[in-house]
Coordinates of C-alpha atoms and ligand atoms in Angstrom, one line a residue:
M181 CA -0.3 -0.2 -0.8
C182 CA 0.9 3.2 -0.8
G183 CA 3.5 5.4 2.1
I184 CA 4.4 8.2 3.0
V185 CA 7.7 10.0 3.9
G186 CA 8.4 13.9 4.3
Y187 CA 11.0 16.1 6.5
I188 CA 11.7 19.8 7.1
G189 CA 14.8 20.9 9.2
P190 CA 18.4 21.6 8.7
R191 CA 19.9 18.5 7.1
P192 CA 19.9 17.5 4.2
V193 CA 16.9 15.3 2.5
L194 CA 16.8 13.2 0.1
P195 CA 18.8 10.7 2.1
I196 CA 15.8 11.1 4.4
L197 CA 13.5 10.8 2.3
I198 CA 15.1 8.3 0.0
G199 CA 15.9 5.6 3.7
G200 CA 12.1 6.8 4.9
L201 CA 10.8 5.2 1.4
K202 CA 13.1 1.8 1.8
K203 CA 11.2 1.3 5.2
L204 CA 8.0 1.7 3.6
E205 CA 9.2 -1.0 1.0
Y206 CA 7.5 -3.7 2.7
R207 CA 4.1 -1.8 2.5
G208 CA 4.2 -2.4 -1.2
Y209 CA 4.5 -0.5 -4.1
D210 CA 5.2 0.0 -7.7
S211 CA 6.4 3.3 -8.3
S212 CA 8.1 6.0 -5.9
G213 CA 8.9 9.3 -6.1
C214 CA 10.3 12.6 -4.5
A215 CA 9.9 16.4 -4.8
A216 CA 11.9 18.5 -3.0
V217 CA 12.4 22.7 -1.8
T218 CA 15.9 24.6 -3.0
P219 CA 16.1 27.4 -0.8
D220 CA 15.7 30.2 -3.9
N221 CA 12.5 27.8 -4.5
T222 CA 12.4 25.7 -6.9
M223 CA 10.6 22.2 -7.2
L224 CA 12.9 19.4 -7.9
V225 CA 11.1 16.3 -8.8
F226 CA 12.3 12.9 -9.0
K227 CA 10.4 9.8 -10.4
A228 CA 10.8 6.2 -11.4
K229 CA 8.5 2.6 -12.1
G230 CA 9.3 -0.7 -10.0
K231 CA 12.0 0.2 -6.9
V232 CA 13.0 3.2 -4.3
S233 CA 17.0 2.0 -5.7
N234 CA 15.7 2.9 -9.1
L235 CA 14.4 6.7 -7.3
E236 CA 17.4 6.9 -5.4
E237 CA 19.6 6.6 -8.8
K238 CA 18.1 9.6 -10.4
T239 CA 18.5 11.6 -7.5
K240 CA 22.1 10.8 -6.3
E241 CA 23.5 13.7 -8.8
C242 CA 21.7 16.5 -7.2
Q243 CA 23.5 18.9 -5.1
Q244 CA 21.5 21.3 -4.3
P245 CA 21.1 22.0 -0.7
C246 CA 17.2 20.6 -0.2
T247 CA 15.5 21.1 3.6
L248 CA 12.1 20.4 2.9
G249 CA 10.4 17.5 0.8
I250 CA 8.3 14.9 0.3
A251 CA 8.3 11.2 -1.2
H252 CA 6.0 8.9 -1.7
T253 CA 5.4 4.7 -3.0
R254 CA 2.7 4.2 -5.3
W255 CA 0.4 0.9 -4.8
A256 CA -1.2 1.6 -8.5
T257 CA -5.9 2.3 -8.3
H258 CA -7.0 5.2 -10.3
G259 CA -4.3 5.1 -13.5
I260 CA -1.1 1.9 -14.1
P261 CA 2.1 1.9 -12.8
S262 CA 3.5 4.8 -14.5
E263 CA 6.2 7.8 -13.8
T264 CA 3.1 10.5 -14.9
N265 CA 1.1 8.1 -12.7
A266 CA 3.7 8.3 -10.0
H267 CA 3.4 11.1 -6.6
P268 CA 4.1 13.7 -6.1
H269 CA 2.2 15.0 -8.0
L270 CA 2.0 19.2 -9.3
S271 CA -0.3 21.8 -9.6
Q272 CA -0.7 23.7 -12.4
S273 CA 1.4 26.5 -11.7
G274 CA 4.2 23.9 -10.4
N275 CA 3.9 26.0 -6.8
L276 CA 2.5 23.0 -5.2
A277 CA 3.2 20.0 -4.4
I278 CA 1.0 17.0 -2.9
V279 CA 2.0 13.0 -1.9
H280 CA -0.9 11.5 -1.5
N281 CA -2.7 7.8 0.0
G282 CA -6.3 6.4 -0.3
I283 CA -9.1 7.8 -3.1
I284 CA -10.7 11.2 -3.6
E285 CA -14.0 9.7 -4.4
N286 CA -15.6 12.4 -5.6
Y287 CA -12.5 12.9 -8.2
A288 CA -13.9 13.1 -11.6
T289 CA -16.8 15.8 -10.3
L290 CA -13.9 17.9 -9.3
R291 CA -11.2 16.9 -11.6
D292 CA -15.2 17.5 -14.6
Q293 CA -15.3 20.8 -12.4
L294 CA -12.5 22.2 -12.8
R295 CA -11.5 21.5 -16.3
K296 CA -14.4 23.4 -17.0
R297 CA -11.8 26.9 -15.1
G298 CA -8.8 25.5 -17.6
Y299 CA -6.8 23.3 -15.5
T300 CA -5.5 20.4 -17.3
F301 CA -4.5 17.4 -16.1
K302 CA -0.9 15.1 -16.9
S303 CA -1.8 12.2 -14.7
E304 CA -5.0 9.8 -14.4
T305 CA -5.0 10.4 -10.7
D306 CA -7.3 11.3 -8.6
T307 CA -4.1 12.9 -6.4
E308 CA -3.5 15.4 -9.5
V309 CA -7.0 16.7 -8.9
L310 CA -7.3 17.0 -5.4
V311 CA -3.4 19.4 -5.8
Q312 CA -5.2 21.1 -8.8
L313 CA -8.2 22.3 -6.2
I314 CA -5.9 23.3 -3.8
E315 CA -4.2 25.7 -5.9
Y316 CA -7.4 26.5 -7.2
I317 CA -9.0 27.6 -3.7
M318 CA -5.4 29.0 -2.6
N319 CA -6.1 31.8 -6.0
I320 CA -9.5 32.3 -6.0
R321 CA -9.1 33.6 -2.0
H322 CA -5.5 34.7 -2.0
S323 CA -5.5 32.1 1.2
D324 CA -2.4 30.0 2.8
L325 CA -1.2 27.0 1.9
A326 CA -3.4 25.3 5.5
T327 CA -6.7 27.4 5.3
S328 CA -6.6 26.7 0.9
V329 CA -5.5 22.5 1.5
R330 CA -8.7 22.7 5.0
S331 CA -11.3 24.6 2.0
A332 CA -10.4 21.7 -0.4
L333 CA -10.7 18.5 2.0
R334 CA -14.1 19.2 2.6
L335 CA -14.9 19.3 -0.7
C336 CA -13.4 15.7 -0.9
I337 CA -15.6 12.9 -0.1
G338 CA -13.5 9.4 0.3
A339 CA -9.3 9.2 2.9
Y340 CA -6.2 10.6 2.3
A341 CA -2.6 11.2 3.9
I342 CA -1.5 13.7 2.1
A343 CA 1.5 16.0 2.6
V344 CA 1.8 19.1 0.7
V345 CA 3.9 21.6 0.2
D346 CA 5.0 25.1 -1.6
R347 CA 7.7 26.3 -3.2
R348 CA 7.6 29.7 -2.2
V349 CA 7.4 28.6 1.3
P350 CA 9.9 26.5 2.0
T351 CA 9.9 26.5 5.6
Q352 CA 6.5 25.1 5.6
M353 CA 4.4 21.6 4.9
V354 CA 1.2 20.5 5.4
A355 CA -0.1 17.5 6.5
A356 CA -3.8 15.9 6.4
R357 CA -5.7 12.1 7.1
K358 CA -9.1 11.1 6.9
S359 CA -9.1 7.0 7.1
S360 CA -5.7 6.5 6.2
P361 CA -2.1 6.9 8.8
L362 CA -0.3 9.7 9.2
A363 CA 2.8 10.7 11.9
I364 CA 4.6 13.6 12.6
G365 CA 8.0 13.2 14.0
I366 CA 8.8 15.9 16.6
G367 CA 13.0 16.2 16.1
K368 CA 15.8 16.5 17.5
E369 CA 17.9 19.1 15.7
N370 CA 16.6 22.9 15.6
G371 CA 12.7 22.7 14.7
E372 CA 13.4 20.1 12.2
F373 CA 9.9 17.7 11.7
F374 CA 9.5 14.1 10.3
I375 CA 5.8 12.6 8.7
A376 CA 5.3 9.3 7.3
S377 CA 3.0 6.5 6.8
D378 CA 4.1 5.6 10.0
A379 CA 7.0 5.7 13.2
S380 CA 9.2 3.6 11.2
P381 CA 10.8 6.1 8.1
I382 CA 10.9 8.2 12.0
A383 CA 12.1 6.0 14.2
E384 CA 15.8 6.8 14.3
Y385 CA 15.4 10.2 14.1
T386 CA 13.5 10.1 16.8
N387 CA 10.5 8.4 19.2
R388 CA 8.8 12.0 20.1
I389 CA 5.5 10.6 18.1
V390 CA 1.7 13.2 17.1
Y391 CA -0.5 11.0 15.2
L392 CA -2.9 12.9 12.9
N393 CA -7.2 11.6 14.2
D394 CA -9.4 11.8 11.3
E395 CA -9.7 14.8 9.7
D396 CA -6.7 16.9 11.3
V397 CA -4.8 19.1 8.9
A398 CA -1.8 19.7 10.6
L399 CA 0.3 23.1 9.9
I400 CA 4.6 21.8 9.7
E401 CA 6.5 25.0 10.0
Q402 CA 10.3 24.6 11.0
G403 CA 11.2 25.7 14.3
K404 CA 7.9 26.6 15.2
E405 CA 6.0 24.2 17.5
L406 CA 3.3 21.8 15.4
Q407 CA -0.7 23.4 14.9
I408 CA -3.6 21.6 14.5
E409 CA -6.5 21.4 13.3
N410 CA -9.5 20.1 12.9
L411 CA -11.9 20.5 9.6
H412 CA -15.0 20.5 12.1
S413 CA -13.5 21.3 15.6
G414 CA -11.6 24.0 14.6
S415 CA -7.5 24.2 16.9
V416 CA -6.9 20.6 18.6
D417 CA -4.3 19.9 21.3
Y418 CA -2.3 16.7 20.4
E419 CA -0.6 14.4 22.6
I420 CA 3.1 13.2 21.9
K421 CA 3.1 10.0 22.3
E422 CA 6.6 8.6 22.9
V423 CA 6.7 6.0 20.9
D424 CA 9.7 3.2 21.0
L425 CA 10.7 1.0 18.1
D426 CA 13.1 -1.4 18.1
L427 CA 15.7 -0.9 14.9
T428 CA 16.2 -4.0 14.7
M429 CA 12.9 -5.6 14.8
L430 CA 13.1 -4.4 10.7
D431 CA 16.2 -5.7 10.1
K432 CA 16.3 -8.9 8.2
G433 CA 18.3 -10.2 11.2
G434 CA 20.7 -13.1 8.3
F435 CA 18.2 -14.8 6.9
P436 CA 17.6 -13.9 3.4
H437 CA 14.2 -12.9 3.2
F438 CA 11.8 -10.8 5.6
M439 CA 9.1 -13.9 5.8
L440 CA 11.7 -16.4 6.7
K441 CA 13.0 -14.0 9.9
E442 CA 9.2 -13.6 10.8
I443 CA 8.5 -17.8 11.0
F444 CA 12.1 -18.5 12.4
D445 CA 10.8 -15.0 15.4
Q446 CA 7.3 -17.0 16.6
P447 CA 9.7 -19.4 19.5
T448 CA 10.8 -15.8 20.5
V449 CA 7.6 -13.0 20.1
L450 CA 5.2 -15.6 21.4
K451 CA 6.9 -15.7 24.7
D452 CA 7.2 -11.9 24.4
C453 CA 3.2 -12.3 23.8
M454 CA 2.3 -14.4 27.0
R455 CA 5.3 -11.6 28.7
G456 CA 3.5 -10.9 31.8
R457 CA 0.0 -11.6 31.2
I458 CA 0.2 -15.8 32.1
I459 CA 1.7 -15.9 35.6
E460 CA 2.9 -18.6 37.5
R461 CA 2.4 -17.2 41.7
D462 CA 2.8 -20.6 44.5
G463 CA 3.1 -23.3 41.1
S464 CA -0.3 -22.1 39.3
L465 CA -0.8 -20.0 36.5
R466 CA -3.3 -17.1 35.7
V467 CA -3.4 -15.2 33.2
V468 CA -3.5 -11.9 33.6
L469 CA -4.6 -9.0 29.8
S470 CA -5.4 -5.9 31.6
A471 CA -8.2 -5.0 28.9
V472 CA -10.3 -7.9 30.4
E473 CA -9.7 -6.6 34.2
Q474 CA -10.8 -2.5 33.5
H475 CA -13.6 -4.2 31.3
K476 CA -15.0 -7.3 33.1
Q477 CA -18.7 -6.8 33.9
R478 CA -19.6 -6.0 29.9
L479 CA -17.5 -9.0 28.3
V480 CA -18.1 -11.2 31.1
S481 CA -21.4 -10.4 30.9
A482 CA -21.1 -10.4 26.6
R483 CA -23.8 -12.2 25.1
R484 CA -22.2 -13.1 21.5
F485 CA -19.1 -12.5 20.3
T486 CA -18.5 -11.2 16.4
I487 CA -15.4 -11.2 15.4
V488 CA -14.6 -9.6 12.3
S489 CA -11.1 -9.4 10.3
C490 CA -9.5 -9.6 7.0
G491 CA -7.3 -13.0 5.3
T492 CA -5.1 -14.9 7.3
S493 CA -6.7 -12.3 11.0
W494 CA -9.7 -13.3 9.6
H495 CA -8.6 -17.2 9.5
A496 CA -7.3 -16.5 13.1
G497 CA -10.8 -15.2 13.8
L498 CA -11.7 -18.2 13.2
I499 CA -9.9 -20.1 15.4
G500 CA -10.9 -17.1 18.2
K501 CA -14.6 -18.4 17.5
Q502 CA -14.2 -22.1 18.5
L503 CA -12.0 -20.8 21.9
I504 CA -14.3 -18.0 23.3
E505 CA -16.9 -21.2 21.8
H506 CA -15.3 -24.2 23.9
F507 CA -14.3 -21.8 26.9
C508 CA -16.6 -19.1 27.5
R509 CA -19.6 -21.3 25.8
I510 CA -20.6 -17.6 23.9
H511 CA -22.1 -18.0 21.0
T512 CA -19.7 -16.1 18.6
E513 CA -20.3 -15.3 14.8
V514 CA -16.8 -14.7 12.7
A515 CA -17.5 -12.2 10.0
Y516 CA -15.2 -10.5 6.3
A517 CA -15.3 -7.0 8.0
S518 CA -15.9 -6.0 3.6
E519 CA -18.9 -8.2 3.8
Y520 CA -19.8 -6.9 7.3
R521 CA -19.5 -3.0 6.7
Y522 CA -22.2 -3.4 4.0
N523 CA -24.5 -6.1 6.0
D524 CA -28.1 -5.3 7.0
V525 CA -26.4 -6.7 9.9
V526 CA -27.4 -7.3 14.0
V527 CA -25.9 -6.1 16.5
D528 CA -27.0 -6.4 19.9
P529 CA -25.9 -3.6 22.2
D530 CA -24.8 -6.4 25.3
E531 CA -22.0 -7.9 21.4
V532 CA -18.9 -7.6 21.9
V533 CA -17.0 -7.1 18.4
I534 CA -13.8 -8.2 18.1
A535 CA -11.7 -7.1 15.3
I536 CA -8.4 -8.5 14.8
S537 CA -5.1 -6.6 12.4
Q538 CA -2.0 -7.0 12.3
S539 CA -1.3 -3.4 10.6
G540 CA -4.3 -1.8 12.1
E541 CA -5.1 -0.6 9.0
T542 CA -6.8 -2.1 7.8
A543 CA -10.0 -0.5 5.8
D544 CA -12.4 -3.1 6.1
T545 CA -12.1 -3.1 9.6
L546 CA -11.7 -0.3 10.3
A547 CA -14.9 0.4 8.6
A548 CA -16.6 -2.5 9.5
I549 CA -15.9 -1.5 13.9
E550 CA -17.8 1.9 12.7
I551 CA -20.8 0.5 11.9
A552 CA -20.5 -1.6 15.7
K553 CA -19.5 1.3 17.7
K554 CA -22.8 3.0 16.0
H555 CA -25.1 0.1 17.0
G556 CA -23.4 0.4 21.1
A557 CA -21.7 -2.7 20.4
M558 CA -18.3 -2.6 21.8
V559 CA -14.8 -2.9 20.1
F560 CA -12.6 -4.8 21.5
G561 CA -9.5 -4.9 19.0
I562 CA -6.4 -7.2 19.0
V563 CA -3.6 -5.4 17.2
N564 CA 0.1 -4.9 16.5
S565 CA 1.2 -2.0 15.1
V566 CA 0.9 -0.2 18.8
G567 CA -0.7 3.3 17.7
S568 CA -2.3 2.2 15.1
S569 CA -5.9 3.7 14.0
I570 CA -7.5 1.1 14.5
A571 CA -6.2 0.9 18.6
R572 CA -6.9 3.9 18.8
Q573 CA -10.3 3.7 17.6
T574 CA -11.5 0.4 19.8
D575 CA -12.8 1.4 23.0
T576 CA -10.4 -1.8 24.3
G577 CA -7.8 -5.0 23.9
T578 CA -5.2 -6.6 23.7
Y579 CA -1.8 -6.5 21.5
V580 CA -0.2 -8.7 19.5
H581 CA 3.2 -8.2 20.6
I582 CA 5.2 -10.1 18.4
G583 CA 7.3 -6.4 16.7
P584 CA 6.9 -5.4 13.2
E585 CA 5.9 -8.4 10.2
I586 CA 7.2 -7.0 7.7
G587 CA 6.9 -9.8 5.2
V588 CA 3.4 -9.2 3.0
A589 CA 2.2 -12.7 3.8
S590 CA 1.2 -12.7 7.6
T591 CA 3.1 -15.7 9.6
K592 CA 4.2 -14.5 13.0
A593 CA 0.8 -11.9 13.4
F594 CA -2.1 -15.1 12.7
T595 CA 0.3 -17.4 15.6
G596 CA 0.1 -14.3 18.2
Q597 CA -3.3 -13.1 17.4
V598 CA -4.5 -16.7 17.5
T599 CA -2.1 -16.2 21.1
V600 CA -4.1 -13.6 22.1
L601 CA -7.3 -15.2 21.1
A602 CA -6.7 -18.2 23.6
M603 CA -5.3 -15.6 26.5
L604 CA -8.7 -14.3 26.3
A605 CA -11.0 -16.8 25.8
L606 CA -9.2 -18.5 29.0
A607 CA -9.7 -14.9 30.9
L608 CA -12.9 -14.9 30.2
G609 CA -14.5 -18.0 30.8
H610 CA -11.9 -18.4 34.2
E611 CA -14.2 -15.5 34.9
R612 CA -17.5 -16.9 34.0
G613 CA -17.0 -20.3 35.4
T614 CA -18.0 -21.9 31.8
V615 CA -14.2 -23.8 32.3
D616 CA -12.3 -25.9 34.6
H617 CA -9.3 -24.9 37.4
E618 CA -8.3 -28.8 36.0
E619 CA -8.0 -27.2 32.4
Y620 CA -8.2 -23.3 32.4
E621 CA -4.1 -24.6 34.1
E622 CA -3.8 -27.4 31.6
V623 CA -4.4 -25.1 28.4
L624 CA -2.2 -22.3 30.4
R625 CA 0.9 -24.4 30.7
E626 CA 0.6 -26.3 27.5
L627 CA 0.2 -22.5 26.1
T628 CA 3.9 -21.4 27.4
R629 CA 5.8 -25.0 26.1
I630 CA 4.1 -23.8 22.4
P631 CA 7.7 -21.7 21.9
D632 CA 9.9 -24.8 22.6
K633 CA 7.4 -26.2 20.6
I634 CA 7.5 -24.5 17.7
D635 CA 11.3 -24.7 17.5
H636 CA 11.4 -28.2 17.0
I637 CA 9.1 -28.0 14.5
L638 CA 11.8 -24.8 12.4
R639 CA 14.7 -27.9 12.5
Q640 CA 12.8 -29.6 9.9
N641 CA 13.2 -26.9 7.6
D642 CA 15.7 -28.2 5.9
R643 CA 13.3 -31.4 5.2
I644 CA 10.6 -29.3 4.4
R645 CA 12.7 -27.4 1.5
D646 CA 13.3 -30.4 -0.4
M647 CA 9.6 -31.2 -0.3
A648 CA 9.2 -27.9 -1.2
R649 CA 10.3 -28.9 -4.5
I650 CA 7.5 -31.2 -5.7
F651 CA 5.3 -28.1 -5.2
T652 CA 6.5 -26.2 -7.6
Y653 CA 5.3 -27.8 -10.3
A654 CA 2.0 -28.5 -9.2
H655 CA -0.9 -25.3 -10.8
N656 CA -3.5 -26.4 -8.1
C657 CA -3.1 -27.4 -4.4
L658 CA -6.4 -29.2 -1.8
Y659 CA -5.7 -28.2 1.7
L660 CA -7.7 -30.3 4.4
G661 CA -8.3 -29.9 7.8
R662 CA -11.1 -30.2 10.5
G663 CA -12.5 -28.9 13.7
W664 CA -9.2 -26.8 14.9
N665 CA -7.4 -27.1 11.9
Y666 CA -10.0 -26.5 9.6
P667 CA -8.6 -22.4 9.5
V668 CA -5.5 -23.8 9.6
A669 CA -6.0 -25.6 6.2
L670 CA -7.3 -22.2 4.5
E671 CA -4.4 -20.6 5.9
G672 CA -2.1 -22.5 4.4
A673 CA -4.0 -22.5 0.9
L674 CA -3.4 -18.4 1.6
K675 CA 0.0 -19.1 2.0
L676 CA 1.0 -20.6 -1.0
K677 CA -1.6 -18.9 -3.3
E678 CA -0.1 -15.3 -2.1
I679 CA 3.0 -15.8 -2.6
S680 CA 4.4 -18.6 -5.1
Y681 CA 0.9 -18.1 -7.0
I682 CA -0.4 -21.3 -7.5
H683 CA -3.4 -21.8 -6.5
A684 CA -4.8 -23.7 -3.7
E685 CA -7.6 -24.4 -1.8
G686 CA -8.7 -24.9 1.6
Y687 CA -11.6 -27.0 2.8
P688 CA -13.3 -29.1 5.9
A689 CA -11.9 -32.1 4.6
A690 CA -15.0 -34.2 4.5
E691 CA -16.7 -31.9 2.3
M692 CA -14.5 -33.1 -0.2
K693 CA -16.7 -35.0 -1.6
H694 CA -19.4 -32.2 -1.8
G695 CA -17.1 -30.9 -5.2
P696 CA -13.7 -30.3 -4.7
I697 CA -12.6 -34.5 -5.0
A698 CA -13.8 -34.5 -8.5
L699 CA -10.1 -32.2 -9.3
I700 CA -8.3 -35.2 -7.6
D701 CA -5.8 -36.6 -9.7
Q702 CA -2.1 -37.7 -9.7
D703 CA -0.9 -34.5 -10.7
M704 CA -3.1 -32.4 -7.8
P705 CA -1.3 -32.4 -4.2
V706 CA -3.2 -32.5 -1.4
I707 CA -2.1 -31.3 2.1
F708 CA -4.2 -33.1 5.5
I709 CA -4.2 -32.2 8.4
A710 CA -4.0 -35.3 10.5
T711 CA -3.2 -34.9 13.9
H712 CA -3.8 -37.4 16.7
H713 CA -7.0 -36.1 18.0
R714 CA -10.4 -36.6 18.5
L715 CA -11.1 -36.4 14.2
Y716 CA -8.3 -38.8 13.3
Q717 CA -10.2 -41.4 12.4
K718 CA -12.9 -39.3 10.3
I719 CA -9.6 -37.6 8.2
I720 CA -8.4 -40.9 8.0
S721 CA -11.7 -41.9 6.0
N722 CA -11.1 -39.1 3.6
M723 CA -7.6 -40.1 3.1
Q724 CA -8.8 -43.2 1.9
E725 CA -11.6 -41.7 -0.3
V726 CA -7.6 -38.7 -2.1
L727 CA -5.9 -42.2 -2.2
S728 CA -8.7 -44.1 -4.5
R729 CA -8.6 -41.6 -7.2
K730 CA -5.1 -41.5 -7.5
G731 CA -4.5 -38.9 -5.4
R732 CA -0.6 -37.9 -3.9
I733 CA -1.4 -37.2 -0.1
F734 CA 1.6 -34.7 1.9
A735 CA 0.4 -34.9 6.1
I736 CA 0.9 -32.8 9.0
V737 CA 0.6 -35.6 11.3
T738 CA 1.1 -36.2 15.6
E739 CA 5.0 -37.1 16.3
G740 CA 5.2 -41.4 16.3
D741 CA 1.9 -41.5 14.0
E742 CA 2.6 -44.7 11.7
Q743 CA -1.0 -44.9 10.0
V744 CA -1.1 -42.0 8.2
R745 CA 2.7 -41.9 7.1
N746 CA 1.5 -44.9 5.1
M747 CA -0.5 -43.6 3.4
C748 CA 1.3 -40.3 2.3
A749 CA 4.4 -39.7 0.0
E750 CA 5.8 -37.7 2.7
V751 CA 4.8 -36.7 6.3
I752 CA 6.1 -33.5 8.6
E753 CA 5.4 -33.8 11.9
V754 CA 4.9 -32.3 14.7
P755 CA 4.5 -32.9 18.9
D756 CA 1.6 -32.9 20.5
T757 CA -0.4 -30.7 22.2
L758 CA -4.0 -30.2 23.5
A759 CA -7.0 -30.1 20.7
C760 CA -7.2 -26.2 20.8
L761 CA -3.6 -25.3 20.6
E762 CA -3.1 -27.4 17.9
P763 CA -3.3 -24.6 14.9
L764 CA 0.3 -22.8 16.9
L765 CA 1.7 -25.8 15.7
T766 CA 0.3 -27.2 13.1
V767 CA 0.2 -23.9 10.6
I768 CA 4.5 -23.6 11.1
P769 CA 6.0 -26.8 8.2
L770 CA 2.8 -24.6 5.8
Q771 CA 4.0 -21.2 6.1
L772 CA 7.6 -23.2 5.6
L773 CA 6.2 -25.4 2.3
S774 CA 4.9 -21.8 0.6
Y775 CA 7.9 -19.7 2.1
H776 CA 10.5 -22.9 0.4
V777 CA 7.8 -23.3 -2.6
A778 CA 8.2 -19.4 -4.3
V779 CA 12.3 -19.3 -3.4
A780 CA 12.3 -22.1 -5.7
K781 CA 10.0 -21.0 -8.2
Q782 CA 12.1 -17.7 -7.9
L783 CA 9.2 -15.7 -6.6
N784 CA 9.8 -11.5 -5.1
V785 CA 8.8 -13.8 -1.0
D786 CA 8.3 -10.2 0.5
Q787 CA 6.7 -8.3 -2.0
P788 CA 4.3 -10.8 -4.0
R789 CA 2.7 -9.5 -6.9
N790 CA 0.2 -7.5 -6.6
L791 CA -0.1 -7.4 -2.8
A792 CA -0.4 -4.2 0.1
K793 CA 1.4 -5.1 3.5
S794 CA -1.5 -2.9 4.9
V795 CA -4.5 -2.7 2.7
T796 CA -5.9 0.9 3.2
V797 CA -8.6 0.9 0.8
E798 CA -11.6 -0.8 0.4
Ligands
M6R1034 O1 -3.1 -6.0 8.6 P1 -4.3 -7.4 8.9 O2 -4.1 -7.7 9.2 O3 -6.0 -6.1 9.0 O4 -4.4 -7.4 7.2 C1 -5.4 -8.2 6.5 C2 -5.1 -8.9 5.1 O5 -5.1 -8.1 5.1 C3 -3.4 -9.8 5.6 O6 -4.1 -10.6 6.7 C4 -3.8 -11.2 4.6 O7 -4.0 -11.8 4.2 C5 -1.6 -11.2 4.2 N1 -1.2 -11.2 2.6 C6 -2.2 -13.1 4.7 O8 -1.0 -12.9 4.7

C-alpha cells in the first residue's frame, strides 16, 4: 500500500526521504517519487517505476541543499503504474506538490469542474485533482496553504493521508489524514519535523510522535510549534507519544527474506506476547489481560461475540470463535469485515465485537468497527501495530506484541493473534466459570510450552525445503483439515497462493466429497492436517477417498504417527499438544512450505505481486 515520507529541518532532505521510503517498502508499491524545495524556491521532482533504488539512482546527481521535501511509494489504484502517475503531483503552476495515500472518491466530478475553469491534467490520478483544487482555492481566495488545504478537503469524499509543499515557502509543509494513517515525528535538531505513514521511517531520528486523527490538518513549520486544526472542530490539543520501536526488529537478522525471519521469530515473539500476561504464582498459573480486568463486567456478560477481520486475521478469528465457544460458552460469529460493513447487520448492544488486525490500518476492518460502534456494541481490538488507527478506534483491546511484521505474507501475526485469542478465551471463561480450574491451568501451561514446540518444528526446515520442490510443478493444491485445523487448512492455502501464485483451496476435509473431489488426480497434491485428535479416524477415511482417486497425499501428523505415514508421499511431524492449541503448531510447516515453494520458483517472497502489506483502501 502507498507510503508517505516527509521532512523539514536543517539536514539534507533527499537521503532522509530515500531512507524513509526504503523503510516503507514492506507495504508494497509499484513506483516511487519525491519532491524537494531548494532555498531559492525551485521545486525538484524525481520519479521512478519499480524499486526505490531506481529513484535513489536518479536523486544521486542532485547537489542542491534542499531541506524540505516529501516522498511517496505508490501502489496503483487510479491509473497504471507509471512515472506520470507516480507521486508527487504538481499543481498547474508548479508551485505546489502533493503526495497522497487513499482514494478521493468524487475526483471525477471535481476534475470536470476544474476543467471548466481551465485546469488540465497530466495524470489519471485522483491525487492530481486534489492538488489542482488546492491551488484553485488558493488563487481565488488568496488564502495560505493550510487554509486552502482545509477548504479543499472539505470538498472531498473519500480517504486520504496527504503532505503538501509550496515552493514559495520552503519552511513549511501541510499534512492531513482521513481513514489513512499519518504520523508526525518531532525531531531533535533545530525545530525539525518528520512525517510518515507509520513510525518506522521516523524511529531512527526521534521517538516523539504525534498521530493525526481523522480530518486533522497539521501546519508543520520549521522551528515553530506544530499546529493542528480539525476540519470541523477547529484547533486540536494533540498528544505527543513516546514510541519505542526496536530498530533491530526492522532488519532481516541474517535471513534471506523477512518472511523466513518472521517464521523463525515465532518462538521468541510468542513468549513476548505471553510475557506478563500468563503469570505463575505459588506453582499455579493465571492469565491477566488488563483490558479484561478493566472491562470485566461488560465482557463477561456479553450475549454474543462477533469477530471482524480480513485475510489471515480472519483465519485467526475462526480459531478464536472455537476458543471462545469452547471456553466461554458464548455464541460467536466470524465476519469478513468487508462484508460486515455493507450487510444489514443485527448488532445487539450487549454484544462485543472483536476486531483483529496485524497492521491496525485495514480499511474494511476500520469501517466494520465504525458500524459496530454506531450500533452501541463494545469493540475489542487485537492489534499488532501500536498506536495504529484500529488500536485507537477500539474501546479497549490487547496488543499482540510480536514486533513489526514486514513480509507481506502474514506468519507470526497469525500465531500471535491465536495466542491472544486463547488467553482472552481462557481469561473470560475463568471469570464466567465456564472452564474448570484444572483445564484452565492445563491449557495455560501448554500455551507456555508452545514456543519450544515451534522451535522443534523449525528444525525440520531443510526437509520441508526439499519437499517444496515437488510443489513447484503443481498448478493446484488442496488443503484439508477438520475442527481446530480447518482454519489452518485455509491459512495454508492462502499462504501458498499469495507468494507462489499456485492456485490452492482450503476445505473442511469432509466437505471434499461435496465437490472438490472431482479435481483430484495424480497431478494435484493434497495436504492433510491429520493430527491425533478427536477426528483422526474420520480424517483417515477422507484420505482413503483421495487415495482411491490416485491423489498424492502430504500430511502434517503428530510425532510418532505410523498409520497416516503409510498413506502419504511425505509427512511432517509436529509435537503433540492439546487439540485447541494445535493450530499454533500445524500452521508452521505450512508457512515454511509456501516460503520454500516461492523461493524455488524464484519469486519475490516478501513483496508478492499485486499485494500490499496494509490494505488501506476498500
Ligand atoms: O493487517 P491486517 O491483519 O488487518 O490484514 C488483513 C489482511 O490483509 C492480511 O492478513 C492478508 O490477508 C495477508 N497478506 C495474509 O498473508
